[in-house]
């Protein structure tokens, strides 16, 4: 409650202490020195009584707001109690089935939720922002829009709904640059400020959105397309992602998850009619892109160190209790491998380098700007320019060349091929698996 005056504040404090009152017909010593008179037990007034007497104000809880279109209302104004929607809950099976009812595991979750940095409400808030922003994007994105328009549509909504922290504390904001990779480009493309690319009806676009609250990042992606010939490609990748999420769990080997993903993905094929005057069509087997993987997520770091392959492998790493993972799968009508190519837009600070020696003053200044505005979160040139930074390319290249900043060029499969992506984030809670990014759309 916002107090209008000092008088109101005093009234509230008086009520909080809860007033002492005298019983009728009894004298109570005022100075506390008259021990000869018997003291009658004093009664305490409740806050409700004080409100009824007009000596205190009734606290009025704010009414939940409703979301606007385009979405611009911060979620804390809609979920005023601070409780955000739970993701899809999946019970553990077999050797881990005991976790569902384990008192010990329930206590671990209770302790986590009492910690403001670890509470599940952080990732759920980020996930609800993701759902609302992406669902608006899905019905709004259309051929003829520029990549800049699409990026701004998504990022303006994300910043507003997550109530982006611009104080430098990085309590909430965008988790990484919005990916809008087209066709044979599978990942790591977002438009730079001079980009002039316009979305076409023949394009297949991967939309990869990141949102964070207190460093807990919700990472989820979907694919949009208008050419129905590529429906099998989209379906293959969606089903492969759902398979990976279903197979994931505590003590599961990531190599086994990759094998399950690949089996589903590569059971599909795409038939594309010839458009060059030839009769007939060409059939393309859908291939999992072997050198792209899912990953675990740690606070303020989108790639936490563990990878989840999307093809069969001998990787014996296991998923562990309490970890966050993003299962993302990529399918292609091409060779099933990507290479780096094109103009870079994505960057991130290398957290392994402390106090690097820098001779270039502009590089020192740029490094401070990066540390203040992004920390270890990934960013792009457009985000850097939003801070007021200009004429920075020489300094940025200096930081990249010294390994202080890592650049992430776009990733392309074979020219002329088409790629698709779907992705979900889930938490391996002590008692269950929670797919936090799940929505009615995918």
CSV table of C-alpha atoms in Angstrom, one decimal:
chain,number,residue,atom,x,y,z
A,1,UNK,CA,0.0,0.0,0.0
A,2,UNK,CA,1.2,3.5,-0.8
A,3,UNK,CA,0.8,5.8,2.2
A,4,UNK,CA,-0.5,9.3,1.3
A,5,UNK,CA,0.8,11.1,4.4
A,6,UNK,CA,2.9,10.8,7.6
A,7,UNK,CA,-0.4,10.7,9.5
A,8,UNK,CA,-1.6,7.6,7.7
A,9,UNK,CA,1.8,6.0,8.3
A,10,UNK,CA,1.6,6.6,12.0
A,11,UNK,CA,-2.0,5.2,12.1
A,12,UNK,CA,-0.8,2.0,10.3
A,13,UNK,CA,2.1,1.6,12.7
A,14,UNK,CA,-0.2,2.0,15.6
A,15,UNK,CA,-2.4,-0.7,14.3
A,16,UNK,CA,0.5,-3.0,13.6
A,17,UNK,CA,1.6,-2.7,17.2
A,18,UNK,CA,-2.0,-3.4,18.2
A,19,UNK,CA,-3.5,-1.0,20.7
A,20,UNK,CA,-3.9,-1.5,24.4
A,21,UNK,CA,-7.2,-0.5,25.9
A,22,UNK,CA,-8.5,-0.3,29.4
A,23,UNK,CA,-11.4,-2.3,30.7
A,24,UNK,CA,-14.4,-0.1,31.7
A,25,UNK,CA,-14.5,0.8,35.4
A,26,UNK,CA,-10.8,0.1,36.0
A,27,UNK,CA,-8.0,2.6,36.7
A,28,UNK,CA,-4.7,1.8,35.1
A,29,UNK,CA,-1.7,3.5,36.5
A,30,UNK,CA,-0.3,6.0,34.0
A,31,UNK,CA,3.2,6.3,35.5
A,32,UNK,CA,3.7,2.6,36.3
A,33,UNK,CA,4.7,3.4,39.9
A,34,UNK,CA,1.4,2.8,41.7
A,35,UNK,CA,1.8,-0.9,42.6
A,36,UNK,CA,-1.0,-0.8,45.1
A,37,UNK,CA,-3.8,-0.8,42.5
A,38,UNK,CA,-4.6,-4.1,40.9
A,39,UNK,CA,-4.1,-4.2,37.1
A,40,UNK,CA,-6.6,-5.8,34.9
A,41,UNK,CA,-5.4,-7.7,31.9
A,42,UNK,CA,-5.5,-5.5,28.9
A,43,UNK,CA,-7.2,-6.5,25.7
A,44,UNK,CA,-5.7,-6.1,22.3
A,45,UNK,CA,-7.7,-4.6,19.4
A,46,UNK,CA,-7.5,-6.3,16.1
A,47,UNK,CA,-6.7,-4.5,12.9
A,48,UNK,CA,-10.3,-5.0,11.7
A,49,UNK,CA,-11.6,-3.2,14.8
A,50,UNK,CA,-9.2,-0.3,14.2
A,51,UNK,CA,-10.4,-0.1,10.5
A,52,UNK,CA,-14.0,-0.1,11.7
A,53,UNK,CA,-13.3,2.8,14.1
A,54,UNK,CA,-11.7,4.8,11.2
A,55,UNK,CA,-8.2,4.8,12.8
A,56,UNK,CA,-6.6,2.8,10.0
A,57,UNK,CA,-7.0,2.3,6.3
A,58,UNK,CA,-8.1,-1.0,4.8
A,59,UNK,CA,-5.4,-2.3,2.5
A,60,UNK,CA,-6.8,-2.6,-1.0
A,61,UNK,CA,-5.2,-5.2,-3.2
A,62,UNK,CA,-4.7,-4.2,-6.8
A,63,UNK,CA,-7.0,-5.7,-9.3
A,64,UNK,CA,-5.3,-7.9,-11.9
A,65,UNK,CA,-4.7,-6.2,-15.2
A,66,UNK,CA,-5.6,-7.7,-18.5
A,67,UNK,CA,-3.1,-8.1,-21.4
A,68,UNK,CA,-3.2,-5.6,-24.2
A,69,UNK,CA,-2.7,-6.3,-27.9
A,70,UNK,CA,0.0,-6.0,-28.9
A,71,UNK,CA,1.1,-7.3,-25.5
A,72,UNK,CA,2.7,-4.5,-23.4
A,73,UNK,CA,1.4,-5.1,-19.8
A,74,UNK,CA,4.0,-6.4,-17.4
A,75,UNK,CA,3.1,-9.8,-16.0
A,76,UNK,CA,3.5,-8.8,-12.3
A,77,UNK,CA,0.5,-6.5,-13.0
A,78,UNK,CA,-1.5,-9.5,-14.2
A,79,UNK,CA,-0.3,-12.1,-11.7
A,80,UNK,CA,-0.5,-9.8,-8.7
A,81,UNK,CA,0.0,-12.6,-6.2
A,82,UNK,CA,3.4,-13.4,-7.8
A,83,UNK,CA,2.3,-17.0,-8.7
A,84,UNK,CA,2.8,-17.7,-12.4
A,85,UNK,CA,1.4,-20.7,-14.4
A,86,UNK,CA,3.0,-24.0,-13.9
A,87,UNK,CA,4.4,-25.8,-16.9
A,88,UNK,CA,3.4,-29.3,-18.0
A,89,UNK,CA,4.1,-31.8,-15.2
A,90,UNK,CA,5.4,-35.2,-16.1
A,91,UNK,CA,5.9,-37.8,-13.3
A,92,UNK,CA,9.1,-39.8,-13.2
A,93,UNK,CA,8.9,-43.5,-14.1
A,94,UNK,CA,10.5,-46.7,-13.2
A,95,UNK,CA,13.5,-46.3,-10.8
A,96,UNK,CA,12.6,-42.7,-10.2
A,97,UNK,CA,8.9,-43.2,-9.6
A,98,UNK,CA,9.4,-42.9,-5.8
A,99,UNK,CA,10.2,-39.2,-6.2
A,100,UNK,CA,6.6,-38.3,-6.8
A,101,UNK,CA,5.6,-39.0,-3.2
A,102,UNK,CA,9.0,-38.7,-1.4
A,103,UNK,CA,8.8,-36.4,1.6
A,104,UNK,CA,12.5,-35.7,1.3
A,105,UNK,CA,12.2,-34.6,-2.3
A,106,UNK,CA,9.1,-32.4,-1.5
A,107,UNK,CA,11.1,-30.7,1.2
A,108,UNK,CA,13.9,-29.9,-1.3
A,109,UNK,CA,11.4,-28.2,-3.5
A,110,UNK,CA,10.0,-26.3,-0.6
A,111,UNK,CA,13.4,-25.0,0.3
A,112,UNK,CA,14.1,-24.0,-3.4
A,113,UNK,CA,10.9,-22.0,-3.5
A,114,UNK,CA,11.8,-20.1,-0.4
A,115,UNK,CA,15.0,-18.9,-2.0
A,116,UNK,CA,14.2,-15.8,-4.2
A,117,UNK,CA,17.0,-16.7,-6.6
A,118,UNK,CA,16.0,-20.4,-6.9
A,119,UNK,CA,12.2,-20.3,-6.7
A,120,UNK,CA,10.4,-21.9,-9.6
A,121,UNK,CA,8.4,-18.7,-10.0
A,122,UNK,CA,11.3,-17.1,-11.8
A,123,UNK,CA,11.4,-19.5,-14.7
A,124,UNK,CA,7.6,-19.8,-14.8
A,125,UNK,CA,7.4,-16.0,-15.1
A,126,UNK,CA,9.9,-16.1,-17.9
A,127,UNK,CA,8.0,-18.9,-19.6
A,128,UNK,CA,4.7,-17.1,-19.4
A,129,UNK,CA,6.3,-14.0,-21.0
A,130,UNK,CA,7.6,-16.4,-23.8
A,131,UNK,CA,4.1,-17.9,-24.4
A,132,UNK,CA,2.3,-14.6,-24.6
A,133,UNK,CA,4.9,-13.0,-26.8
A,134,UNK,CA,5.3,-15.9,-29.2
A,135,UNK,CA,1.5,-16.5,-29.5
A,136,UNK,CA,1.1,-12.9,-30.6
A,137,UNK,CA,4.0,-13.2,-33.0
A,138,UNK,CA,2.6,-16.4,-34.5
A,139,UNK,CA,-0.6,-14.7,-35.6
A,140,UNK,CA,1.1,-11.4,-36.6
A,141,UNK,CA,4.2,-12.5,-38.6
A,142,UNK,CA,3.4,-12.5,-42.3
A,143,UNK,CA,5.3,-12.4,-45.6
A,144,UNK,CA,6.3,-8.8,-46.6
A,145,UNK,CA,7.5,-7.9,-43.1
A,146,UNK,CA,11.2,-7.1,-42.7
A,147,UNK,CA,13.4,-9.0,-40.3
A,148,UNK,CA,13.9,-5.8,-38.3
A,149,UNK,CA,10.1,-5.4,-38.0
A,150,UNK,CA,9.7,-9.0,-36.8
A,151,UNK,CA,12.6,-8.7,-34.3
A,152,UNK,CA,11.2,-5.5,-32.9
A,153,UNK,CA,7.7,-7.0,-32.6
A,154,UNK,CA,9.0,-9.8,-30.5
A,155,UNK,CA,11.6,-7.9,-28.4
A,156,UNK,CA,9.4,-4.9,-27.6
A,157,UNK,CA,6.8,-7.3,-26.2
A,158,UNK,CA,9.4,-9.3,-24.3
A,159,UNK,CA,10.9,-6.2,-22.7
A,160,UNK,CA,7.5,-4.9,-21.7
A,161,UNK,CA,6.0,-8.2,-20.3
A,162,UNK,CA,9.2,-9.2,-18.4
A,163,UNK,CA,9.5,-5.6,-17.1
A,164,UNK,CA,13.1,-5.4,-18.3
A,165,UNK,CA,15.6,-4.3,-15.6
A,166,UNK,CA,17.7,-1.5,-17.0
A,167,UNK,CA,19.5,-0.6,-13.7
A,168,UNK,CA,22.5,-2.8,-14.5
A,169,UNK,CA,21.5,-5.5,-12.0
A,170,UNK,CA,20.1,-7.7,-14.8
A,171,UNK,CA,17.1,-9.0,-12.8
A,172,UNK,CA,15.0,-9.5,-15.8
A,173,UNK,CA,15.1,-9.1,-19.6
A,174,UNK,CA,15.8,-10.7,-22.9
A,175,UNK,CA,17.7,-14.0,-22.6
A,176,UNK,CA,19.6,-13.8,-25.9
A,177,UNK,CA,19.1,-12.2,-29.4
A,178,UNK,CA,15.9,-13.2,-31.2
A,179,UNK,CA,16.8,-15.8,-33.8
A,180,UNK,CA,15.1,-15.4,-37.2
A,181,UNK,CA,17.1,-17.8,-39.3
A,182,UNK,CA,15.8,-18.4,-42.8
A,183,UNK,CA,15.8,-21.5,-45.0
A,184,UNK,CA,19.2,-23.1,-45.2
A,185,UNK,CA,20.4,-21.0,-42.2
A,186,UNK,CA,19.6,-23.1,-39.1
A,187,UNK,CA,20.6,-20.8,-36.3
A,188,UNK,CA,22.5,-17.7,-35.0
A,189,UNK,CA,21.0,-15.1,-37.4
A,190,UNK,CA,19.3,-12.0,-36.1
A,191,UNK,CA,19.2,-8.8,-38.2
A,192,UNK,CA,21.8,-6.2,-37.7
A,193,UNK,CA,20.6,-2.6,-37.9
A,194,UNK,CA,21.4,-2.2,-41.6
A,195,UNK,CA,19.6,-5.4,-42.5
A,196,UNK,CA,17.1,-5.1,-45.5
A,197,UNK,CA,15.9,-8.7,-45.7
A,198,UNK,CA,12.1,-9.1,-46.2
A,199,UNK,CA,10.2,-12.3,-45.3
A,200,UNK,CA,8.9,-14.2,-48.4
A,201,UNK,CA,6.0,-16.7,-48.7
A,202,UNK,CA,8.5,-19.3,-49.8
A,203,UNK,CA,10.7,-18.9,-46.7
A,204,UNK,CA,10.9,-21.2,-43.7
A,205,UNK,CA,11.9,-19.1,-40.6
A,206,UNK,CA,13.0,-20.4,-37.2
A,207,UNK,CA,11.9,-18.1,-34.4
A,208,UNK,CA,14.1,-18.6,-31.3
A,209,UNK,CA,13.2,-16.5,-28.3
A,210,UNK,CA,14.9,-16.1,-24.9
A,211,UNK,CA,13.5,-14.6,-21.7
A,212,UNK,CA,15.2,-14.5,-18.3
A,213,UNK,CA,14.2,-13.6,-14.7
A,214,UNK,CA,17.0,-13.5,-12.2
A,215,UNK,CA,19.2,-15.3,-14.7
A,216,UNK,CA,16.8,-18.3,-15.2
A,217,UNK,CA,16.4,-18.4,-19.0
A,218,UNK,CA,13.4,-19.8,-20.8
A,219,UNK,CA,14.7,-20.9,-24.2
A,220,UNK,CA,12.1,-22.1,-26.7
A,221,UNK,CA,11.7,-22.0,-30.5
A,222,UNK,CA,9.2,-22.7,-33.3
A,223,UNK,CA,9.2,-22.6,-37.1
A,224,UNK,CA,6.8,-20.7,-39.4
A,225,UNK,CA,6.2,-21.5,-43.1
A,226,UNK,CA,3.6,-21.0,-45.8
A,227,UNK,CA,4.6,-23.7,-48.4
A,228,UNK,CA,2.5,-26.8,-47.5
A,229,UNK,CA,5.0,-29.0,-49.3
A,230,UNK,CA,7.3,-28.6,-46.2
A,231,UNK,CA,4.7,-29.7,-43.7
A,232,UNK,CA,6.4,-33.1,-43.2
A,233,UNK,CA,9.7,-31.3,-42.4
A,234,UNK,CA,8.0,-29.2,-39.7
A,235,UNK,CA,6.1,-32.2,-38.3
A,236,UNK,CA,9.3,-34.3,-38.2
A,237,UNK,CA,11.1,-31.7,-36.1
A,238,UNK,CA,8.2,-31.0,-33.8
A,239,UNK,CA,7.8,-34.7,-33.1
A,240,UNK,CA,11.5,-35.2,-32.6
A,241,UNK,CA,11.6,-32.4,-30.0
A,242,UNK,CA,8.7,-33.9,-28.2
A,243,UNK,CA,10.4,-37.2,-28.2
A,244,UNK,CA,13.6,-35.8,-26.7
A,245,UNK,CA,11.6,-34.0,-24.0
A,246,UNK,CA,9.7,-37.2,-23.2
A,247,UNK,CA,12.8,-39.3,-23.0
A,248,UNK,CA,14.7,-36.9,-20.8
A,249,UNK,CA,14.9,-37.4,-17.1
A,250,UNK,CA,17.1,-37.8,-14.0
A,251,UNK,CA,20.0,-40.3,-14.7
A,252,UNK,CA,19.1,-40.6,-18.4
A,253,UNK,CA,22.2,-40.7,-20.7
A,254,UNK,CA,22.1,-37.9,-23.3
A,255,UNK,CA,23.4,-40.2,-26.0
A,256,UNK,CA,20.3,-42.3,-25.6
A,257,UNK,CA,18.1,-39.2,-26.0
A,258,UNK,CA,19.9,-38.4,-29.2
A,259,UNK,CA,19.3,-41.8,-30.6
A,260,UNK,CA,15.5,-41.5,-29.9
A,261,UNK,CA,15.4,-38.1,-31.5
A,262,UNK,CA,17.2,-39.2,-34.7
A,263,UNK,CA,14.9,-42.3,-35.1
A,264,UNK,CA,11.8,-40.1,-35.1
A,265,UNK,CA,13.3,-37.3,-37.2
A,266,UNK,CA,14.6,-39.4,-40.0
A,267,UNK,CA,11.4,-41.4,-40.4
A,268,UNK,CA,10.0,-38.5,-42.5
A,269,UNK,CA,10.6,-37.3,-46.0
A,270,UNK,CA,9.6,-34.2,-48.0
A,271,UNK,CA,8.3,-34.3,-51.6
A,272,UNK,CA,8.8,-31.1,-53.5
A,273,UNK,CA,7.3,-30.6,-57.0
A,274,UNK,CA,9.6,-29.3,-59.6
A,275,UNK,CA,9.2,-25.5,-60.3
A,276,UNK,CA,11.6,-25.3,-63.3
A,277,UNK,CA,9.3,-26.7,-65.9
A,278,UNK,CA,10.2,-30.3,-65.3
A,279,UNK,CA,7.5,-32.9,-64.7
A,280,UNK,CA,7.4,-34.7,-61.3
A,281,UNK,CA,9.0,-33.9,-58.0
A,282,UNK,CA,12.1,-34.6,-55.8
A,283,UNK,CA,12.0,-36.5,-52.6
A,284,UNK,CA,14.3,-35.3,-49.7
A,285,UNK,CA,14.8,-37.5,-46.6
A,286,UNK,CA,14.7,-35.4,-43.5
A,287,UNK,CA,18.0,-35.5,-41.7
A,288,UNK,CA,18.8,-34.5,-38.1
A,289,UNK,CA,21.6,-31.8,-38.2
A,290,UNK,CA,24.3,-33.8,-36.5
A,291,UNK,CA,26.5,-31.0,-35.3
A,292,UNK,CA,23.8,-29.0,-33.5
A,293,UNK,CA,22.7,-30.0,-30.0
A,294,UNK,CA,20.5,-29.2,-27.1
A,295,UNK,CA,22.1,-28.0,-23.8
A,296,UNK,CA,21.7,-27.4,-20.1
A,297,UNK,CA,21.1,-23.9,-18.9
A,298,UNK,CA,22.7,-22.3,-15.8
A,299,UNK,CA,22.1,-18.9,-14.3
A,300,UNK,CA,22.9,-16.2,-16.9
A,301,UNK,CA,24.5,-18.7,-19.2
A,302,UNK,CA,22.4,-20.1,-22.0
A,303,UNK,CA,24.9,-23.0,-22.6
A,304,UNK,CA,25.9,-24.4,-19.2
A,305,UNK,CA,28.4,-27.0,-20.4
A,306,UNK,CA,26.4,-30.1,-21.1
A,307,UNK,CA,25.2,-30.9,-24.6
A,308,UNK,CA,22.2,-33.1,-25.7
A,309,UNK,CA,22.9,-34.6,-29.1
A,310,UNK,CA,20.1,-35.0,-31.6
A,311,UNK,CA,21.7,-38.1,-33.3
A,312,UNK,CA,22.8,-41.4,-31.9
A,313,UNK,CA,26.1,-41.1,-30.0
A,314,UNK,CA,28.2,-42.8,-27.2
A,315,UNK,CA,27.9,-39.8,-24.9
A,316,UNK,CA,27.5,-41.2,-21.4
A,317,UNK,CA,26.8,-37.9,-19.7
A,318,UNK,CA,23.7,-38.1,-17.5
A,319,UNK,CA,21.0,-35.6,-16.6
A,320,UNK,CA,20.9,-34.7,-12.9
A,321,UNK,CA,18.3,-33.6,-10.4
A,322,UNK,CA,17.8,-29.8,-10.3
A,323,UNK,CA,19.2,-29.2,-13.8
A,324,UNK,CA,17.5,-27.0,-16.5
A,325,UNK,CA,17.7,-28.3,-20.1
A,326,UNK,CA,16.7,-27.0,-23.5
A,327,UNK,CA,15.9,-29.8,-25.9
A,328,UNK,CA,16.2,-28.3,-29.4
A,329,UNK,CA,16.1,-30.3,-32.6
A,330,UNK,CA,16.9,-29.3,-36.1
A,331,UNK,CA,15.9,-31.1,-39.3
A,332,UNK,CA,17.1,-30.5,-42.8
A,333,UNK,CA,16.5,-31.5,-46.4
A,334,UNK,CA,20.2,-30.9,-47.0
A,335,UNK,CA,23.4,-32.7,-45.8
A,336,UNK,CA,22.5,-32.7,-42.1
A,337,UNK,CA,25.5,-30.6,-41.1
A,338,UNK,CA,26.0,-26.8,-40.7
A,339,UNK,CA,29.0,-24.5,-41.2
A,340,UNK,CA,29.7,-21.0,-40.1
A,341,UNK,CA,29.0,-18.3,-42.8
A,342,UNK,CA,27.9,-14.7,-43.2
A,343,UNK,CA,27.9,-11.5,-41.2
A,344,UNK,CA,28.0,-12.0,-37.4
A,345,UNK,CA,25.2,-10.7,-35.2
A,346,UNK,CA,25.5,-12.8,-32.0
A,347,UNK,CA,28.1,-12.3,-29.3
A,348,UNK,CA,28.7,-13.2,-25.7
A,349,UNK,CA,31.3,-12.4,-23.1
A,350,UNK,CA,33.7,-15.3,-22.3
A,351,UNK,CA,33.2,-15.9,-18.6
A,352,UNK,CA,36.5,-17.7,-18.3
A,353,UNK,CA,38.7,-14.6,-18.8
A,354,UNK,CA,39.1,-12.3,-15.8
A,355,UNK,CA,40.7,-8.8,-15.9
A,356,UNK,CA,42.1,-9.1,-19.4
A,357,UNK,CA,45.0,-6.7,-20.4
A,358,UNK,CA,43.8,-4.3,-23.0
A,359,UNK,CA,45.8,-1.6,-24.7
A,360,UNK,CA,43.0,-0.1,-26.8
A,361,UNK,CA,41.0,2.5,-24.7
A,362,UNK,CA,37.9,2.0,-26.8
A,363,UNK,CA,38.1,-1.7,-26.2
A,364,UNK,CA,38.3,-1.1,-22.4
A,365,UNK,CA,35.2,1.2,-22.6
A,366,UNK,CA,33.3,-1.3,-24.7
A,367,UNK,CA,34.1,-4.1,-22.3
A,368,UNK,CA,32.7,-2.2,-19.4
A,369,UNK,CA,29.5,-1.5,-21.4
A,370,UNK,CA,29.1,-5.2,-22.2
A,371,UNK,CA,29.7,-6.2,-18.6
A,372,UNK,CA,27.2,-3.7,-17.3
A,373,UNK,CA,24.4,-4.3,-19.8
A,374,UNK,CA,24.7,-8.0,-20.6
A,375,UNK,CA,27.0,-9.8,-18.2
A,376,UNK,CA,27.4,-13.3,-19.5
A,377,UNK,CA,24.0,-13.2,-21.4
A,378,UNK,CA,24.4,-13.3,-25.2
A,379,UNK,CA,23.7,-10.1,-27.1
A,380,UNK,CA,23.7,-8.7,-30.7
A,381,UNK,CA,24.8,-5.5,-32.3
A,382,UNK,CA,21.3,-4.0,-32.2
A,383,UNK,CA,21.3,-4.4,-28.4
A,384,UNK,CA,24.7,-2.8,-28.1
A,385,UNK,CA,23.4,0.2,-30.1
A,386,UNK,CA,20.4,0.5,-27.7
A,387,UNK,CA,22.9,1.4,-25.0
A,388,UNK,CA,24.0,4.5,-27.0
A,389,UNK,CA,27.2,2.8,-28.2
A,390,UNK,CA,28.4,3.7,-31.7
A,391,UNK,CA,31.5,3.3,-33.9
A,392,UNK,CA,32.4,0.2,-31.9
A,393,UNK,CA,33.4,-2.3,-34.6
A,394,UNK,CA,37.2,-1.8,-34.2
A,395,UNK,CA,36.9,-2.2,-30.4
A,396,UNK,CA,34.6,-5.2,-30.8
A,397,UNK,CA,36.9,-7.0,-33.2
A,398,UNK,CA,39.7,-6.4,-30.7
A,399,UNK,CA,37.8,-8.1,-27.9
A,400,UNK,CA,36.9,-11.0,-30.2
A,401,UNK,CA,40.5,-11.4,-31.4
A,402,UNK,CA,41.7,-11.6,-27.8
A,403,UNK,CA,39.1,-14.2,-26.9
A,404,UNK,CA,37.4,-11.9,-24.4
A,405,UNK,CA,34.2,-11.9,-26.5
A,406,UNK,CA,33.0,-14.9,-28.4
A,407,UNK,CA,31.3,-14.3,-31.8
A,408,UNK,CA,28.7,-16.7,-33.1
A,409,UNK,CA,28.4,-16.6,-36.9
A,410,UNK,CA,25.2,-17.8,-38.7
A,411,UNK,CA,25.1,-21.6,-39.2
A,412,UNK,CA,24.2,-22.8,-42.7
A,413,UNK,CA,23.4,-26.2,-44.2
A,414,UNK,CA,23.8,-26.8,-48.0
A,415,UNK,CA,22.6,-24.0,-50.3
A,416,UNK,CA,19.1,-24.5,-51.4
A,417,UNK,CA,18.2,-26.8,-48.5
A,418,UNK,CA,15.5,-26.1,-45.9
A,419,UNK,CA,15.8,-26.4,-42.2
A,420,UNK,CA,13.4,-26.3,-39.3
A,421,UNK,CA,13.6,-26.1,-35.5
A,422,UNK,CA,11.5,-26.7,-32.4
A,423,UNK,CA,12.7,-26.3,-28.8
A,424,UNK,CA,11.5,-26.6,-25.2
A,425,UNK,CA,12.9,-25.8,-21.8
A,426,UNK,CA,12.3,-28.1,-18.8
A,427,UNK,CA,13.3,-28.4,-15.2
A,428,UNK,CA,14.3,-31.7,-13.6
A,429,UNK,CA,12.6,-31.0,-10.2
A,430,UNK,CA,13.2,-33.4,-7.4
A,431,UNK,CA,9.6,-34.8,-7.6
A,432,UNK,CA,8.8,-34.4,-11.3
A,433,UNK,CA,9.8,-33.0,-14.7
A,434,UNK,CA,8.3,-29.6,-15.5
A,435,UNK,CA,8.2,-28.5,-19.1
A,436,UNK,CA,8.1,-24.9,-18.4
A,437,UNK,CA,7.8,-23.6,-22.0
A,438,UNK,CA,4.9,-25.9,-23.0
A,439,UNK,CA,1.9,-24.1,-24.4
A,440,UNK,CA,-1.3,-24.7,-26.3
A,441,UNK,CA,0.6,-23.8,-29.5
A,442,UNK,CA,3.4,-26.4,-29.2
